[in-house]
Amino acid sequence: MEPEVVIRVATPADATGLAELKLMMSPPAAPLADWERALFAHDLVSWIAVDPDARVCLVAEVDDQLVGMAWLVVFSRAPNIGALRRLTGDVQSVFVRPEFRGRGIAGRLVDGLLDAARARGIGRVSVSSNDGGAAVYRRAGFEEAPLLLEWRADPPGH
């Protein structure tokens, strides 16, 4: 019998585990010192604390170990007549440790973020996906948005 996977809102006590998941997801070019890892964990918690209503972080936990994470960043949009409060959301950094993939954890995390979006009255949520994650988002109800355009600044030195 597989251990139970618990999906819950992240707390400041999850900072170290979240930092480790983020580093697994996007490994740095060189190994980090312990103090750099601790500083990164602190920075993550500080970023959430700046505007907790605009940041939702869900974690997946198995036997008190964080095995996955997913983030919803909420943005305020320009008001329209009759709609002063317009919000949009962006799903970011959905990641499940490789040894826990294939169990539906990413889908449960994404579903939880969409529940949080509905609770906040968010009418549109976007996500930038890689090929491996696209099926998870499609199952959750995301559709292709062919007119979504993106601008990127030139990297420094170009």
Tab-separated table of N, CA and C in Angstrom:
chain	number	residue	atom	x	y	z
A	1	MET	N	0.830	-1.179	0.000
A	1	MET	CA	0.000	0.000	0.000
A	1	MET	C	0.876	1.244	0.000
A	2	GLU	N	0.595	2.153	-0.947
A	2	GLU	CA	1.377	3.387	-1.032
A	2	GLU	C	0.986	4.343	0.080
A	3	PRO	N	1.950	5.123	0.572
A	3	PRO	CA	1.618	6.089	1.621
A	3	PRO	C	0.680	7.169	1.074
A	4	GLU	N	-0.086	7.770	1.974
A	4	GLU	CA	-1.042	8.806	1.600
A	4	GLU	C	-0.318	10.080	1.183
A	5	VAL	N	-0.835	10.705	0.125
A	5	VAL	CA	-0.329	11.995	-0.332
A	5	VAL	C	-1.288	13.060	0.179
A	6	VAL	N	-0.762	14.007	0.931
A	6	VAL	CA	-1.558	15.101	1.472
A	6	VAL	C	-1.237	16.353	0.673
A	7	ILE	N	-2.283	17.018	0.162
A	7	ILE	CA	-2.123	18.302	-0.523
A	7	ILE	C	-2.599	19.370	0.455
A	8	ARG	N	-1.758	20.374	0.681
A	8	ARG	CA	-2.107	21.429	1.640
A	8	ARG	C	-1.418	22.728	1.259
A	9	VAL	N	-1.865	23.812	1.895
A	9	VAL	CA	-1.244	25.123	1.694
A	9	VAL	C	0.108	25.122	2.406
A	10	ALA	N	1.105	25.651	1.736
A	10	ALA	CA	2.440	25.735	2.327
A	10	ALA	C	2.434	26.709	3.504
A	11	THR	N	3.305	26.448	4.450
A	11	THR	CA	3.494	27.329	5.606
A	11	THR	C	4.963	27.763	5.634
A	12	PRO	N	5.294	28.763	6.447
A	12	PRO	CA	6.705	29.154	6.562
A	12	PRO	C	7.613	27.998	6.976
A	13	ALA	N	7.074	27.027	7.705
A	13	ALA	CA	7.882	25.870	8.116
A	13	ALA	C	8.309	25.015	6.921
A	14	ASP	N	7.668	25.210	5.766
A	14	ASP	CA	7.999	24.458	4.552
A	14	ASP	C	9.119	25.099	3.734
A	15	ALA	N	9.666	26.207	4.212
A	15	ALA	CA	10.621	26.980	3.418
A	15	ALA	C	11.786	26.141	2.908
A	16	THR	N	12.402	25.363	3.764
A	16	THR	CA	13.556	24.564	3.343
A	16	THR	C	13.152	23.540	2.291
A	17	GLY	N	12.039	22.848	2.519
A	17	GLY	CA	11.564	21.863	1.551
A	17	GLY	C	11.191	22.490	0.219
A	18	LEU	N	10.556	23.666	0.255
A	18	LEU	CA	10.217	24.367	-0.989
A	18	LEU	C	11.474	24.782	-1.740
A	19	ALA	N	12.454	25.276	-1.005
A	19	ALA	CA	13.710	25.675	-1.652
A	19	ALA	C	14.358	24.467	-2.325
A	20	GLU	N	14.341	23.328	-1.664
A	20	GLU	CA	14.934	22.119	-2.261
A	20	GLU	C	14.177	21.709	-3.533
A	21	LEU	N	12.847	21.790	-3.490
A	21	LEU	CA	12.068	21.449	-4.689
A	21	LEU	C	12.370	22.420	-5.826
A	22	LYS	N	12.452	23.715	-5.522
A	22	LYS	CA	12.765	24.698	-6.562
A	22	LYS	C	14.159	24.437	-7.142
A	23	LEU	N	15.100	24.069	-6.302
A	23	LEU	CA	16.457	23.799	-6.774
A	23	LEU	C	16.512	22.511	-7.592
A	24	MET	N	15.683	21.530	-7.258
A	24	MET	CA	15.608	20.315	-8.073
A	24	MET	C	14.989	20.634	-9.437
A	25	MET	N	14.001	21.521	-9.426
A	25	MET	CA	13.295	21.882	-10.652
A	25	MET	C	14.200	22.675	-11.601
A	26	SER	N	14.950	23.603	-11.056
A	26	SER	CA	15.851	24.459	-11.835
A	26	SER	C	17.211	24.481	-11.151
A	27	PRO	N	18.000	23.454	-11.374
A	27	PRO	CA	19.286	23.369	-10.666
A	27	PRO	C	20.218	24.525	-11.026
A	28	PRO	N	20.919	25.050	-10.025
A	28	PRO	CA	21.904	26.102	-10.303
A	28	PRO	C	23.103	25.530	-11.055
A	29	ALA	N	23.843	26.409	-11.692
A	29	ALA	CA	25.004	25.993	-12.481
A	29	ALA	C	26.096	25.373	-11.609
A	30	ALA	N	26.206	25.852	-10.383
A	30	ALA	CA	27.229	25.333	-9.467
A	30	ALA	C	26.558	24.956	-8.146
A	31	PRO	N	27.132	24.010	-7.425
A	31	PRO	CA	26.556	23.636	-6.126
A	31	PRO	C	26.469	24.842	-5.194
A	32	LEU	N	25.429	24.855	-4.365
A	32	LEU	CA	25.231	25.951	-3.421
A	32	LEU	C	25.777	25.592	-2.054
A	33	ALA	N	26.277	26.597	-1.377
A	33	ALA	CA	26.690	26.428	0.019
A	33	ALA	C	25.438	26.362	0.882
A	34	ASP	N	25.567	25.830	2.075
A	34	ASP	CA	24.431	25.728	2.988
A	34	ASP	C	23.800	27.090	3.245
A	35	TRP	N	24.635	28.130	3.405
A	35	TRP	CA	24.087	29.455	3.682
A	35	TRP	C	23.300	29.977	2.485
A	36	GLU	N	23.711	29.618	1.261
A	36	GLU	CA	22.967	30.048	0.069
A	36	GLU	C	21.603	29.360	0.006
A	37	ARG	N	21.560	28.098	0.361
A	37	ARG	CA	20.281	27.371	0.412
A	37	ARG	C	19.357	27.989	1.460
A	38	ALA	N	19.917	28.305	2.620
A	38	ALA	CA	19.116	28.898	3.699
A	38	ALA	C	18.602	30.278	3.290
A	39	LEU	N	19.437	31.051	2.630
A	39	LEU	CA	19.019	32.376	2.174
A	39	LEU	C	17.913	32.262	1.127
A	40	PHE	N	18.034	31.315	0.217
A	40	PHE	CA	17.011	31.099	-0.794
A	40	PHE	C	15.682	30.709	-0.148
A	41	ALA	N	15.714	29.817	0.841
A	41	ALA	CA	14.500	29.421	1.560
A	41	ALA	C	13.863	30.636	2.225
A	42	HIS	N	14.674	31.469	2.836
A	42	HIS	CA	14.173	32.694	3.462
A	42	HIS	C	13.550	33.613	2.417
A	43	ASP	N	14.193	33.753	1.277
A	43	ASP	CA	13.671	34.611	0.210
A	43	ASP	C	12.305	34.126	-0.285
A	44	LEU	N	12.124	32.808	-0.394
A	44	LEU	CA	10.827	32.276	-0.826
A	44	LEU	C	9.723	32.658	0.147
A	45	VAL	N	9.967	32.476	1.431
A	45	VAL	CA	8.970	32.816	2.438
A	45	VAL	C	8.708	34.322	2.440
A	46	SER	N	9.748	35.108	2.295
A	46	SER	CA	9.581	36.570	2.257
A	46	SER	C	8.750	36.992	1.060
A	47	TRP	N	8.970	36.354	-0.080
A	47	TRP	CA	8.218	36.692	-1.296
A	47	TRP	C	6.734	36.423	-1.098
A	48	ILE	N	6.404	35.297	-0.480
A	48	ILE	CA	5.001	34.984	-0.204
A	48	ILE	C	4.427	36.010	0.774
A	49	ALA	N	5.187	36.372	1.796
A	49	ALA	CA	4.695	37.252	2.854
A	49	ALA	C	4.435	38.674	2.369
A	50	VAL	N	5.098	39.105	1.313
A	50	VAL	CA	4.902	40.463	0.803
A	50	VAL	C	3.433	40.710	0.484
A	51	ASP	N	2.785	39.763	-0.146
A	51	ASP	CA	1.373	39.890	-0.502
A	51	ASP	C	0.742	38.506	-0.517
A	52	PRO	N	0.433	37.975	0.666
A	52	PRO	CA	-0.052	36.585	0.729
A	52	PRO	C	-1.348	36.353	-0.043
A	53	ASP	N	-2.167	37.380	-0.244
A	53	ASP	CA	-3.398	37.198	-1.020
A	53	ASP	C	-3.108	37.026	-2.507
A	54	ALA	N	-1.927	37.393	-2.938
A	54	ALA	CA	-1.578	37.305	-4.357
A	54	ALA	C	-0.679	36.118	-4.664
A	55	ARG	N	-0.437	35.283	-3.666
A	55	ARG	CA	0.441	34.137	-3.866
A	55	ARG	C	-0.135	32.938	-3.118
A	56	VAL	N	-0.367	31.882	-3.851
A	56	VAL	CA	-0.837	30.637	-3.242
A	56	VAL	C	0.206	29.579	-3.552
A	57	CYS	N	0.678	28.923	-2.535
A	57	CYS	CA	1.602	27.819	-2.736
A	57	CYS	C	1.008	26.584	-2.083
A	58	LEU	N	0.810	25.556	-2.891
A	58	LEU	CA	0.358	24.271	-2.384
A	58	LEU	C	1.519	23.301	-2.412
A	59	VAL	N	1.536	22.410	-1.444
A	59	VAL	CA	2.559	21.380	-1.404
A	59	VAL	C	1.903	20.016	-1.332
A	60	ALA	N	2.611	19.034	-1.827
A	60	ALA	CA	2.223	17.631	-1.683
A	60	ALA	C	3.209	17.029	-0.697
A	61	GLU	N	2.655	16.312	0.273
A	61	GLU	CA	3.471	15.768	1.349
A	61	GLU	C	3.196	14.275	1.500
A	62	VAL	N	4.274	13.521	1.650
A	62	VAL	CA	4.184	12.090	1.919
A	62	VAL	C	5.080	11.800	3.117
A	63	ASP	N	4.511	11.243	4.154
A	63	ASP	CA	5.291	10.912	5.358
A	63	ASP	C	6.152	12.082	5.826
A	64	ASP	N	5.546	13.268	5.925
A	64	ASP	CA	6.209	14.486	6.407
A	64	ASP	C	7.336	14.978	5.497
A	65	GLN	N	7.380	14.515	4.256
A	65	GLN	CA	8.381	14.981	3.288
A	65	GLN	C	7.650	15.678	2.145
A	66	LEU	N	8.125	16.871	1.768
A	66	LEU	CA	7.542	17.557	0.618
A	66	LEU	C	7.997	16.850	-0.649
A	67	VAL	N	7.027	16.433	-1.450
A	67	VAL	CA	7.342	15.730	-2.694
A	67	VAL	C	6.869	16.491	-3.918
A	68	GLY	N	6.135	17.586	-3.710
A	68	GLY	CA	5.655	18.376	-4.836
A	68	GLY	C	5.224	19.756	-4.392
A	69	MET	N	5.124	20.652	-5.377
A	69	MET	CA	4.704	22.027	-5.107
A	69	MET	C	4.017	22.578	-6.344
A	70	ALA	N	3.225	23.608	-6.144
A	70	ALA	CA	2.587	24.338	-7.239
A	70	ALA	C	2.242	25.732	-6.718
A	71	TRP	N	2.396	26.716	-7.572
A	71	TRP	CA	2.200	28.115	-7.178
A	71	TRP	C	1.158	28.769	-8.079
A	72	LEU	N	0.330	29.616	-7.484
A	72	LEU	CA	-0.591	30.477	-8.221
A	72	LEU	C	-0.247	31.909	-7.843
A	73	VAL	N	0.107	32.697	-8.846
A	73	VAL	CA	0.385	34.110	-8.622
A	73	VAL	C	-0.799	34.885	-9.189
A	74	VAL	N	-1.377	35.745	-8.358
A	74	VAL	CA	-2.576	36.494	-8.716
A	74	VAL	C	-2.187	37.926	-9.065
A	75	PHE	N	-2.716	38.400	-10.179
A	75	PHE	CA	-2.437	39.756	-10.647
A	75	PHE	C	-3.736	40.542	-10.745
A	76	SER	N	-3.658	41.806	-10.376
A	76	SER	CA	-4.794	42.701	-10.537
A	76	SER	C	-4.771	43.261	-11.956
A	77	ARG	N	-5.956	43.277	-12.578
A	77	ARG	CA	-6.078	43.807	-13.940
A	77	ARG	C	-6.735	45.174	-13.894
A	78	ALA	N	-6.557	45.930	-14.950
A	78	ALA	CA	-7.198	47.245	-15.038
A	78	ALA	C	-8.712	47.069	-14.935
A	79	PRO	N	-9.371	47.952	-14.177
A	79	PRO	CA	-10.818	47.799	-14.017
A	79	PRO	C	-11.587	48.098	-15.308
A	80	ASN	N	-12.750	47.488	-15.390
A	80	ASN	CA	-13.712	47.777	-16.454
A	80	ASN	C	-14.935	48.415	-15.819
A	81	ILE	N	-15.769	49.010	-16.628
A	81	ILE	CA	-17.043	49.531	-16.132
A	81	ILE	C	-17.801	48.355	-15.513
A	82	GLY	N	-18.234	48.524	-14.306
A	82	GLY	CA	-18.987	47.466	-13.633
A	82	GLY	C	-18.125	46.351	-13.063
A	83	ALA	N	-16.833	46.433	-13.227
A	83	ALA	CA	-15.934	45.407	-12.693
A	83	ALA	C	-14.636	46.066	-12.233
A	84	LEU	N	-14.701	46.641	-11.047
A	84	LEU	CA	-13.511	47.323	-10.525
A	84	LEU	C	-12.416	46.349	-10.119
A	85	ARG	N	-12.821	45.201	-9.613
A	85	ARG	CA	-11.839	44.215	-9.155
A	85	ARG	C	-11.762	43.090	-10.170
A	86	ARG	N	-10.741	43.118	-10.987
A	86	ARG	CA	-10.528	42.081	-11.997
A	86	ARG	C	-9.194	41.414	-11.703
A	87	LEU	N	-9.221	40.117	-11.582
A	87	LEU	CA	-8.008	39.373	-11.258
A	87	LEU	C	-7.739	38.317	-12.313
A	88	THR	N	-6.479	38.030	-12.499
A	88	THR	CA	-6.048	36.927	-13.345
A	88	THR	C	-4.982	36.157	-12.573
A	89	GLY	N	-4.812	34.913	-12.917
A	89	GLY	CA	-3.829	34.099	-12.214
A	89	GLY	C	-2.871	33.433	-13.175
A	90	ASP	N	-1.711	33.094	-12.660
A	90	ASP	CA	-0.703	32.395	-13.443
A	90	ASP	C	-0.177	31.236	-12.612
A	91	VAL	N	-0.293	30.027	-13.138
A	91	VAL	CA	0.241	28.838	-12.473
A	91	VAL	C	1.738	28.779	-12.766
A	92	GLN	N	2.511	28.561	-11.723
A	92	GLN	CA	3.967	28.554	-11.873
A	92	GLN	C	4.583	27.434	-11.039
A	93	SER	N	5.729	26.994	-11.469
A	93	SER	CA	6.587	26.081	-10.705
A	93	SER	C	5.858	24.854	-10.168
A	94	VAL	N	5.111	24.189	-11.035
A	94	VAL	CA	4.505	22.916	-10.650
A	94	VAL	C	5.596	21.854	-10.807
A	95	PHE	N	5.883	21.170	-9.721
A	95	PHE	CA	6.978	20.203	-9.745
A	95	PHE	C	6.688	19.083	-8.758
A	96	VAL	N	6.943	17.866	-9.195
A	96	VAL	CA	6.838	16.683	-8.340
A	96	VAL	C	8.157	15.925	-8.455
A	97	ARG	N	8.689	15.521	-7.329
A	97	ARG	CA	9.940	14.747	-7.341
A	97	ARG	C	9.788	13.559	-8.295
A	98	PRO	N	10.817	13.276	-9.083
A	98	PRO	CA	10.709	12.212	-10.093
A	98	PRO	C	10.212	10.876	-9.551
A	99	GLU	N	10.638	10.494	-8.373
A	99	GLU	CA	10.246	9.193	-7.838
A	99	GLU	C	8.777	9.137	-7.407
A	100	PHE	N	8.088	10.287	-7.405
A	100	PHE	CA	6.671	10.329	-7.039
A	100	PHE	C	5.771	10.655	-8.224
A	101	ARG	N	6.332	10.765	-9.400
A	101	ARG	CA	5.532	11.082	-10.589
A	101	ARG	C	4.691	9.882	-11.007
A	102	GLY	N	3.639	10.163	-11.765
A	102	GLY	CA	2.770	9.107	-12.259
A	102	GLY	C	1.701	8.685	-11.266
A	103	ARG	N	1.542	9.427	-10.193
A	103	ARG	CA	0.549	9.107	-9.159
A	103	ARG	C	-0.591	10.121	-9.110
A	104	GLY	N	-0.606	11.059	-10.049
A	104	GLY	CA	-1.665	12.068	-10.070
A	104	GLY	C	-1.428	13.244	-9.141
A	105	ILE	N	-0.237	13.352	-8.587
A	105	ILE	CA	0.051	14.423	-7.628
A	105	ILE	C	0.024	15.785	-8.305
A	106	ALA	N	0.643	15.922	-9.463
A	106	ALA	CA	0.654	17.217	-10.156
A	106	ALA	C	-0.773	17.655	-10.478
A	107	GLY	N	-1.599	16.728	-10.919
A	107	GLY	CA	-2.993	17.058	-11.223
A	107	GLY	C	-3.743	17.530	-9.994
A	108	ARG	N	-3.502	16.886	-8.868
A	108	ARG	CA	-4.160	17.313	-7.625
A	108	ARG	C	-3.686	18.691	-7.188
A	109	LEU	N	-2.404	18.977	-7.381
A	109	LEU	CA	-1.884	20.303	-7.052
A	109	LEU	C	-2.526	21.372	-7.938
A	110	VAL	N	-2.577	21.109	-9.236
A	110	VAL	CA	-3.172	22.068	-10.171
A	110	VAL	C	-4.655	22.257	-9.860
A	111	ASP	N	-5.374	21.176	-9.608
A	111	ASP	CA	-6.790	21.295	-9.239
A	111	ASP	C	-6.961	22.159	-7.990
A	112	GLY	N	-6.067	21.998	-7.029
A	112	GLY	CA	-6.124	22.812	-5.813
A	112	GLY	C	-5.906	24.284	-6.091
A	113	LEU	N	-4.979	24.582	-7.010
A	113	LEU	CA	-4.759	25.978	-7.383
A	113	LEU	C	-5.983	26.557	-8.078
A	114	LEU	N	-6.616	25.759	-8.935
A	114	LEU	CA	-7.815	26.249	-9.627
A	114	LEU	C	-8.963	26.457	-8.639
A	115	ASP	N	-9.064	25.619	-7.620
A	115	ASP	CA	-10.048	25.844	-6.558
A	115	ASP	C	-9.768	27.169	-5.852
A	116	ALA	N	-8.492	27.451	-5.583
A	116	ALA	CA	-8.116	28.715	-4.944
A	116	ALA	C	-8.455	29.897	-5.848
A	117	ALA	N	-8.255	29.732	-7.163
A	117	ALA	CA	-8.599	30.800	-8.111
A	117	ALA	C	-10.106	31.060	-8.091
A	118	ARG	N	-10.898	30.007	-8.128
A	118	ARG	CA	-12.361	30.166	-8.073
A	118	ARG	C	-12.781	30.878	-6.790
A	119	ALA	N	-12.188	30.503	-5.673
A	119	ALA	CA	-12.537	31.107	-4.386
A	119	ALA	C	-12.210	32.594	-4.358
A	120	ARG	N	-11.240	33.026	-5.144
A	120	ARG	CA	-10.850	34.436	-5.206
A	120	ARG	C	-11.584	35.188	-6.315
A	121	GLY	N	-12.441	34.501	-7.055
A	121	GLY	CA	-13.175	35.154	-8.138
A	121	GLY	C	-12.327	35.422	-9.368
A	122	ILE	N	-11.298	34.629	-9.549
A	122	ILE	CA	-10.410	34.805	-10.709
A	122	ILE	C	-11.054	34.125	-11.910
A	123	GLY	N	-11.215	34.897	-12.976
A	123	GLY	CA	-11.899	34.381	-14.154
A	123	GLY	C	-10.993	33.763	-15.195
A	124	ARG	N	-9.697	34.019	-15.111
A	124	ARG	CA	-8.777	33.476	-16.115
A	124	ARG	C	-7.453	33.132	-15.452
A	125	VAL	N	-6.985	31.929	-15.737
A	125	VAL	CA	-5.696	31.462	-15.219
A	125	VAL	C	-4.891	30.958	-16.409
A	126	SER	N	-3.632	31.352	-16.464
A	126	SER	CA	-2.753	30.910	-17.549
A	126	SER	C	-1.621	30.063	-16.972
A	127	VAL	N	-0.953	29.360	-17.871
A	127	VAL	CA	0.213	28.580	-17.488
A	127	VAL	C	1.120	28.449	-18.708
A	128	SER	N	2.403	28.516	-18.491
A	128	SER	CA	3.384	28.202	-19.526
A	128	SER	C	3.873	26.800	-19.211
A	129	SER	N	3.733	25.903	-20.164
A	129	SER	CA	4.031	24.507	-19.896
A	129	SER	C	5.127	23.981	-20.813
A	130	ASN	N	5.783	22.949	-20.326
A	130	ASN	CA	6.651	22.185	-21.210
A	130	ASN	C	5.840	21.008	-21.745
A	131	ASP	N	6.400	20.251	-22.668
A	131	ASP	CA	5.661	19.128	-23.262
A	131	ASP	C	5.243	18.106	-22.212
A	132	GLY	N	6.103	17.865	-21.233
A	132	GLY	CA	5.804	16.862	-20.229
A	132	GLY	C	4.631	17.226	-19.331
A	133	GLY	N	4.414	18.511	-19.096
A	133	GLY	CA	3.345	18.928	-18.199
A	133	GLY	C	2.036	19.275	-18.878
A	134	ALA	N	2.052	19.432	-20.204
A	134	ALA	CA	0.858	19.910	-20.904
A	134	ALA	C	-0.363	19.030	-20.663
A	135	ALA	N	-0.191	17.726	-20.600
A	135	ALA	CA	-1.331	16.826	-20.406
A	135	ALA	C	-2.001	17.074	-19.056
A	136	VAL	N	-1.220	17.378	-18.041
A	136	VAL	CA	-1.779	17.665	-16.713
A	136	VAL	C	-2.703	18.876	-16.802
A	137	TYR	N	-2.243	19.911	-17.493
A	137	TYR	CA	-3.038	21.138	-17.592
A	137	TYR	C	-4.275	20.938	-18.466
A	138	ARG	N	-4.131	20.190	-19.518
A	138	ARG	CA	-5.304	19.909	-20.372
A	138	ARG	C	-6.372	19.141	-19.587
A	139	ARG	N	-5.951	18.158	-18.798
A	139	ARG	CA	-6.916	17.402	-17.987
A	139	ARG	C	-7.626	18.308	-16.984
A	140	ALA	N	-6.959	19.360	-16.544
A	140	ALA	CA	-7.550	20.300	-15.587
A	140	ALA	C	-8.466	21.314	-16.267
A	141	GLY	N	-8.488	21.319	-17.614
A	141	GLY	CA	-9.381	22.221	-18.332
A	141	GLY	C	-8.699	23.356	-19.069
A	142	PHE	N	-7.375	23.415	-19.028
A	142	PHE	CA	-6.668	24.450	-19.787
A	142	PHE	C	-6.780	24.139	-21.268
A	143	GLU	N	-6.864	25.196	-22.068
A	143	GLU	CA	-6.938	25.065	-23.525
A	143	GLU	C	-5.861	25.929	-24.158
A	144	GLU	N	-5.534	25.604	-25.407
A	144	GLU	CA	-4.577	26.413	-26.159
A	144	GLU	C	-5.136	27.830	-26.309
A	145	ALA	N	-4.260	28.816	-26.228
A	145	ALA	CA	-4.641	30.215	-26.417
A	145	ALA	C	-3.759	30.794	-27.517
A	146	PRO	N	-4.151	30.592	-28.773
A	146	PRO	CA	-3.256	30.951	-29.881
A	146	PRO	C	-2.921	32.432	-29.971
A	147	LEU	N	-3.698	33.307	-29.384
A	147	LEU	CA	-3.390	34.729	-29.481
A	147	LEU	C	-2.626	35.261	-28.282
A	148	LEU	N	-2.235	34.391	-27.384
A	148	LEU	CA	-1.410	34.810	-26.265
A	148	LEU	C	-0.009	35.065	-26.808
A	149	LEU	N	0.441	36.285	-26.683
A	149	LEU	CA	1.749	36.677	-27.197
A	149	LEU	C	2.677	36.947	-26.022
A	150	GLU	N	3.961	36.853	-26.286
A	150	GLU	CA	4.943	37.049	-25.230
A	150	GLU	C	6.089	37.885	-25.748
A	151	TRP	N	6.564	38.798	-24.926
A	151	TRP	CA	7.746	39.600	-25.227
A	151	TRP	C	8.806	39.264	-24.215
A	152	ARG	N	10.028	39.096	-24.673
A	152	ARG	CA	11.152	38.821	-23.765
A	152	ARG	C	12.270	39.821	-24.039
A	153	ALA	N	12.821	40.350	-22.977
A	153	ALA	CA	13.953	41.258	-23.098
A	153	ALA	C	15.171	40.471	-23.543
A	154	ASP	N	16.048	41.135	-24.276
A	154	ASP	CA	17.304	40.498	-24.662
A	154	ASP	C	18.117	40.216	-23.415
A	155	PRO	N	18.759	39.050	-23.379
A	155	PRO	CA	19.626	38.771	-22.229
A	155	PRO	C	20.761	39.790	-22.174
A	156	PRO	N	21.264	40.078	-20.988
A	156	PRO	CA	22.377	41.028	-20.875
A	156	PRO	C	23.538	40.627	-21.788
A	157	GLY	N	24.114	41.604	-22.448
A	157	GLY	CA	25.265	41.357	-23.324
A	157	GLY	C	24.892	41.033	-24.757
A	158	HIS	N	23.623	41.093	-25.114
A	158	HIS	CA	23.218	40.821	-26.488
A	158	HIS	C	22.763	42.072	-27.192
